[in-house]
Structures are given as C-alpha cells and as structure tokens.
Amino acid sequence: MIYLVVKAAVGLVLPAKLRDLSRENVLITGGGRGIGRQLAREFAERGARKVVLWGRTEKCLKETTEEIRQMGTECHYFICDVGNREEVYQTAKAVREKVGDITILVNNAAVVHGKSLMDSDDDALLKSQHINTLGQFWTTKAFLPRMLELQNGHIVCLNSVLALSAIPGAIDYCTSKASAFAFMESLTLGLLDCPGVSATTVLPFHTSTEMFQGMRVRSVAWDPLPEPGPSSRWGQGKGSLYTESANPGALYLWLCSLVPDSPSARQ
C-alpha cells in the first residue's frame, strides 16, 4: 500500500512519459460511437499502428472506421457482442488472423437499462451484467495470454464514477460497473509481477453521450462532460491511456475500509 501511495504522489509531481504507440495494435470495444469513437480518433492522432473496432451496430462501425482511415491509420471493424463468450473468442481469433496481435485492449462497451430494481426486466438486468462486466472477462481472457507471451500489453477499462458512488434508477449499471471495478483492481494487482503488461481503470463522470441522453444533475457545478470530440474538455483526462500511471483504486478501497460511510455500513 505504501508503494502505491508513493507512486501516485510521484506521478502528481513529475510529468508522465507518453507511450510510443507506433508499434501498438489497439482494440476498442464499443468503438462505433461516443467515447469509443473519440478514443479511436485519439489513438490514431497519437500514431497507433492499427486500430480495431468492435461493436454491434455496423453502420456506426463503418462510419468510424472510414474516419480513422482518412486520418491515415489502418483501421478494421468487427461485429461482436462482448456479452456472448463464444462470439468474443471466435472474433478474437479472426482479429489475430487478419490484423495481428492486439497489444492495447480498451474495454469500453457498455449498456444501461436505467430503471429501479422492481421496474427492471430480468433479461435487461442480465444483459447489463453480461456486457458491462462479464464481457471484460471474455475479452481479457482472449487477448491477455498473448500479451504475457510478448511481455507487451495494456488492458484499459472505461468504467464510470458510478462504480464508486451509486445513484437510484440505474441499479443495473451501477452494479455492473462496481463489479468491473473490482475485476480491474484484482487484475491490476495480479499483473504487478508481469513485465511489460499493465492495466488502467478510467472513471469518467456523466458524459453527454447517447447512452445517458436525458439525464440531469442537481448542480451546475456537476454538469455532464460534453459529447466526446476533438475540442471537448473530456479529452483532458485522456493522457492516462498513454502513460504508465498509478491506479488509485486500491488506495480508495483501503481508505473506505478504515472509514466506512456507505448506507449499508451504517445499518
């Protein structure tokens, strides 16, 4: 724990060195729209060798792929539902055969049902868990072994601040994101002794994407981040994807264990 605190403190003082992406093949799930589309742009601008997009809507995937190719970066798309384990493994095999080894995996795909528990359809609840949580298990299992062999790889999870601070009316999303957060914390700790392979969890605030259209916040100070785009302030946090930065999640969990403040802890 002391090591994590010191590493995080040093990272605040000294600027992190940007990673050279010229030899990296990047795969982004949910890459057809929203944050996934913007990440594809950012990786292309940063000089990624190849960008691969996964998603369920071919129209969006085609549009994003064409845009990235016009930027001069080789880009491919594959239709894949990350909530379907066998489909993930089959598509991963197709990616390796057509594109090559994936060295940066960005788990971005997610869905939200947006209802209370009693108003939620069982199938919709299962869908959220399969895509938002289990999907990351399957994609990571598909690509991590080769990263370990190459001693070169980075697993990135685009999570949400709701993983740490839940809200009513989105019980499926909050639960799945909390599960994904725990998954990444365990994975990150497990990779500490694996040279060249690391993991990063990103916890964005409410972003004005199609998935959260119509959501309102109580205070102007907490206005949602704008639709991801080249000039949006959303991009201010993108640097963590290109650097070897400390993950503060373990510190957060440790502090919470000392000062429990959740409603359930007060019962």
XYZ file of C-alpha atoms in Angstrom:
267
model
C 0.000 0.000 0.000
C 2.861 2.396 0.827
C 4.295 1.678 -2.620
C 1.013 2.666 -4.299
C 0.795 5.885 -2.281
C 4.384 6.879 -3.105
C 3.937 6.009 -6.778
C 0.760 8.084 -7.007
C 2.436 11.019 -5.219
C 5.422 10.963 -7.571
C 3.046 10.844 -10.520
C 1.414 14.070 -9.354
C 4.753 15.894 -9.246
C 6.645 14.511 -12.220
C 5.059 14.520 -15.691
C 4.401 11.050 -17.017
C 6.239 9.948 -20.124
C 3.931 9.416 -23.081
C 3.964 5.938 -24.512
C 5.152 5.346 -28.070
C 2.172 3.853 -29.916
C 3.799 3.416 -33.317
C 4.081 -0.365 -32.868
C 0.847 -0.892 -30.964
C -2.325 -2.514 -32.265
C -5.309 -1.140 -30.347
C -8.711 -2.802 -29.979
C -11.647 -0.755 -28.684
C -14.932 -2.421 -27.769
C -17.982 -0.242 -28.296
C -15.838 1.614 -30.796
C -18.534 2.787 -33.173
C -19.839 5.806 -31.274
C -19.493 8.066 -28.240
C -16.377 7.653 -26.137
C -15.272 4.657 -28.201
C -15.270 6.698 -31.396
C -13.352 9.530 -29.752
C -10.779 7.102 -28.376
C -10.258 5.734 -31.880
C -9.554 9.285 -33.063
C -7.152 9.903 -30.203
C -5.199 6.705 -30.767
C -4.958 7.488 -34.475
C -3.685 11.000 -33.738
C -1.147 9.578 -31.302
C 0.246 7.329 -34.023
C -1.129 3.886 -33.191
C -0.071 1.335 -35.783
C -3.527 -0.214 -36.205
C -6.936 0.446 -34.656
C -9.570 -2.284 -34.380
C -13.190 -1.518 -33.509
C -15.734 -3.911 -32.042
C -19.431 -3.225 -31.745
C -22.931 -4.410 -32.547
C -24.074 -1.666 -34.947
C -22.384 -1.980 -38.326
C -23.444 1.475 -39.550
C -21.616 3.227 -36.695
C -18.594 0.966 -37.020
C -18.324 1.689 -40.745
C -18.537 5.440 -40.199
C -15.850 5.454 -37.523
C -13.596 3.104 -39.487
C -13.768 5.342 -42.552
C -12.973 8.412 -40.461
C -9.915 6.759 -38.904
C -8.676 5.568 -42.298
C -8.969 9.104 -43.637
C -6.648 10.146 -40.813
C -4.022 7.821 -42.290
C -4.295 4.980 -39.769
C -5.067 1.387 -40.680
C -8.443 0.542 -39.157
C -10.656 -2.548 -39.140
C -14.026 -3.294 -37.600
C -15.693 -6.498 -36.452
C -19.291 -7.014 -35.374
C -19.160 -8.638 -31.955
C -21.378 -8.779 -28.873
C -18.933 -8.867 -25.955
C -21.653 -10.347 -23.767
C -21.507 -13.521 -25.873
C -18.483 -15.510 -24.720
C -18.148 -17.780 -27.744
C -18.607 -14.853 -30.112
C -15.800 -12.992 -28.342
C -13.402 -15.914 -28.652
C -14.261 -16.512 -32.312
C -13.930 -12.843 -33.216
C -10.648 -12.560 -31.304
C -9.281 -15.403 -33.405
C -10.397 -13.609 -36.578
C -8.680 -10.415 -35.388
C -5.379 -12.215 -34.804
C -5.539 -13.776 -38.264
C -6.424 -10.545 -40.086
C -4.754 -7.813 -38.037
C -2.165 -9.456 -35.801
C -1.548 -9.358 -32.076
C -3.515 -6.845 -30.004
C -1.252 -5.043 -27.527
C -3.725 -2.489 -26.138
C -7.252 -3.606 -25.256
C -9.772 -0.903 -24.336
C -12.897 -2.355 -22.729
C -15.384 0.429 -23.412
C -18.598 -1.353 -24.445
C -21.491 -0.836 -22.038
C -25.272 -0.589 -21.856
C -27.631 0.961 -19.313
C -31.214 -0.082 -18.581
C -31.876 2.892 -16.323
C -34.644 1.668 -14.028
C -35.132 0.690 -10.407
C -34.837 -2.952 -9.406
C -38.576 -3.594 -9.207
C -39.199 -1.896 -12.548
C -36.413 -3.777 -14.319
C -36.979 -6.667 -16.660
C -34.917 -9.725 -15.711
C -33.494 -10.128 -19.199
C -32.447 -6.467 -19.277
C -30.646 -6.892 -15.948
C -28.809 -9.929 -17.259
C -27.861 -8.087 -20.433
C -26.220 -5.293 -18.439
C -24.158 -7.749 -16.414
C -23.143 -9.790 -19.460
C -21.951 -6.782 -21.461
C -20.653 -4.412 -18.786
C -18.943 -6.960 -16.546
C -18.596 -10.450 -17.983
C -17.715 -9.045 -21.389
C -14.476 -7.760 -19.877
C -13.693 -11.215 -18.531
C -14.055 -12.720 -22.011
C -12.103 -10.063 -23.930
C -9.299 -10.071 -21.377
C -9.070 -13.865 -21.437
C -8.970 -13.726 -25.234
C -6.075 -11.266 -25.556
C -4.100 -11.247 -22.286
C -2.281 -14.591 -22.789
C -0.539 -13.328 -25.917
C 0.328 -10.032 -24.212
C 2.026 -12.005 -21.448
C 3.973 -14.012 -24.024
C 5.117 -10.842 -25.792
C 5.728 -9.054 -22.471
C 3.906 -6.129 -24.037
C 0.297 -5.247 -23.315
C -2.124 -2.866 -21.675
C -5.685 -3.606 -20.542
C -7.811 -0.462 -20.198
C -11.268 -0.328 -18.615
C -13.508 2.662 -19.379
C -15.583 2.430 -16.232
C -17.683 5.109 -14.503
C -17.701 7.171 -11.332
C -20.932 5.294 -10.574
C -18.760 2.277 -9.773
C -17.812 4.100 -6.572
C -20.879 6.247 -5.921
C -24.183 4.690 -6.945
C -27.365 6.564 -7.840
C -31.014 5.432 -7.812
C -32.698 4.483 -11.048
C -29.655 2.818 -12.615
C -29.190 -0.218 -10.421
C -28.103 -2.430 -13.314
C -25.431 -0.005 -14.479
C -24.066 0.851 -11.022
C -23.845 -2.800 -10.021
C -22.144 -3.886 -13.225
C -19.645 -1.025 -13.072
C -18.795 -1.787 -9.443
C -18.174 -5.402 -10.438
C -15.976 -4.319 -13.335
C -14.044 -2.033 -10.986
C -13.308 -4.950 -8.636
C -12.326 -7.082 -11.620
C -9.788 -4.496 -12.735
C -8.408 -3.980 -9.213
C -7.748 -7.707 -8.894
C -6.323 -7.896 -12.416
C -4.039 -4.902 -11.827
C -2.602 -6.416 -8.658
C -2.145 -9.750 -10.412
C -0.111 -8.102 -13.178
C 2.358 -6.330 -10.873
C 4.907 -9.106 -11.392
C 4.291 -9.424 -15.146
C 6.918 -7.417 -17.061
C 5.618 -5.207 -19.848
C 1.919 -5.782 -19.117
C -0.236 -3.375 -17.121
C -3.836 -2.316 -16.532
C -5.611 1.024 -16.167
C -9.097 1.878 -14.929
C -10.671 5.185 -16.007
C -13.672 6.536 -14.070
C -15.357 9.289 -16.124
C -18.170 11.426 -14.754
C -21.533 11.669 -16.541
C -20.781 12.282 -20.215
C -23.331 13.600 -22.713
C -23.451 10.552 -24.943
C -26.462 8.825 -26.463
C -26.482 6.249 -23.654
C -27.240 8.877 -20.975
C -29.424 11.162 -23.053
C -31.941 12.977 -20.861
C -30.085 12.502 -17.583
C -29.996 15.584 -15.323
C -27.708 16.596 -12.456
C -28.664 18.675 -9.424
C -25.891 21.274 -9.560
C -24.474 23.325 -12.417
C -21.050 22.610 -10.936
C -21.591 18.959 -11.850
C -22.744 19.483 -15.415
C -22.026 16.449 -17.581
C -18.935 16.404 -19.740
C -19.818 17.315 -23.333
C -20.147 14.843 -26.157
C -16.641 13.425 -26.719
C -14.976 15.276 -29.563
C -11.651 16.718 -30.687
C -12.189 20.009 -28.840
C -14.158 18.859 -25.778
C -12.825 19.108 -22.238
C -13.471 15.379 -21.963
C -10.117 14.939 -23.668
C -8.267 16.477 -20.738
C -8.129 13.114 -18.995
C -7.054 11.065 -21.983
C -3.385 11.111 -21.010
C -3.826 8.244 -18.563
C -4.410 5.909 -21.503
C -0.993 6.690 -22.957
C 1.108 6.600 -19.774
C 2.095 4.130 -17.099
C 0.092 5.797 -14.325
C -0.660 4.630 -10.803
C -4.112 3.209 -10.172
C -5.573 4.808 -7.017
C -8.362 2.273 -6.707
C -6.572 0.100 -4.160
C -5.907 3.166 -2.012
C -9.586 4.125 -2.244
C -10.687 0.689 -1.065
C -8.214 0.771 1.807
C -9.437 4.176 2.965
C -13.060 3.022 2.746
C -12.239 0.068 4.971
C -10.976 2.495 7.611
C -13.875 4.935 7.340
C -16.982 3.084 6.139
C -19.528 5.644 5.009
C -21.900 3.731 2.748
C -25.582 3.448 3.738
C -25.214 -0.314 4.220
C -22.254 0.166 6.576
C -24.357 2.343 8.872
C -27.105 -0.239 9.403
